[in-house]
């Protein structure tokens, strides 16, 4: 089957603008394929190159070498078949929740009434019925994330790219959101590339977990199929014996990389 997203031998070297001799290869020779409908998490230590890979998948960053294929076609420029959700807040403070959700639809030229109808449906689906007219500053952090989720999913993307979307939330809100994402994903089965530094979250959500090495020249060093039953409750699945087993297996690969990453952060600062 043609992958929804295929990163083929990707290398990303950043060159300093001030001193061209200063180069840093963040990602080296990374190959990763995500099938349509597959939920794949990429874990790795802070600063290893996770966001770099996501940005390459989104078409926001051109790799130094290698190819990106979207449903078999080479990606040039922005990936129009993908929706993104980043760690940072991406809502427009001057727009209401509803008008944030439908911004992309308006940009696409959808009829206003139709866009509003769809926007309301999506706000209801993420648990925000009745909050259509609230502005971002009138919503809690978790609610703002829900708006951002609706904003991404209303576009009905074939590929969903998420970069540590819930890391700023408290653990309870986070688990609620994770379950909501799984429920929505289960209904529509889109290809998901989920970036996280949290191994529990990666296992609980995914069909497959890919472990990246610490940088520089980050690349996959392990890949694990998560054969846990679905539907899952992310809080409950953590007590499943198979979860514990997978966690041990993956952590034994990830631990050394996290330590290396930590040492590098310490020497960098
Ligand atoms: N535009 C850039 N220019 C120079 N270095 C960068 C740039 N973007 C990322 N890096 C470096 O590449 C490495 C990987 O960054 P990133 O992908 O953001 O890591 P992660 O998301 O895993 O925390 C880091 O060392 C970071 O400093
Ligand atoms: Mg990052």
Short mmCIF file of N, CA, C and O and ligand atoms in Angstrom, two decimals, residues 50-52 87 163-164 195, ligand 2:
data_model
loop_
_atom_site.label_atom_id
_atom_site.label_comp_id
_atom_site.label_asym_id
_atom_site.label_seq_id
_atom_site.Cartn_x
_atom_site.Cartn_y
_atom_site.Cartn_z
N UNK A 50 12.74 16.08 16.66
CA UNK A 50 11.36 15.65 16.43
C UNK A 50 10.58 16.72 15.66
O UNK A 50 9.92 16.43 14.67
N UNK A 51 10.66 17.97 16.14
CA UNK A 51 9.92 19.04 15.46
C UNK A 51 10.46 19.26 14.05
O UNK A 51 9.71 19.58 13.13
N UNK A 52 11.75 19.05 13.89
CA UNK A 52 12.36 19.18 12.57
C UNK A 52 11.69 18.20 11.60
O UNK A 52 11.30 18.58 10.49
N UNK A 87 2.63 22.61 19.66
CA UNK A 87 2.70 22.79 21.10
C UNK A 87 2.21 24.18 21.51
O UNK A 87 1.44 24.33 22.45
N UNK A 163 2.51 18.01 17.16
CA UNK A 163 3.81 18.17 17.81
C UNK A 163 3.62 18.51 19.28
O UNK A 163 3.35 19.67 19.62
N UNK A 164 3.70 17.53 20.13
CA UNK A 164 3.53 17.68 21.58
C UNK A 164 2.33 18.58 21.89
O UNK A 164 2.46 19.56 22.65
N UNK A 195 4.09 13.56 17.65
CA UNK A 195 5.41 13.77 18.25
C UNK A 195 5.24 13.98 19.75
O UNK A 195 4.39 14.75 20.17
MG1 LIG B 2 10.01 19.97 19.44
#
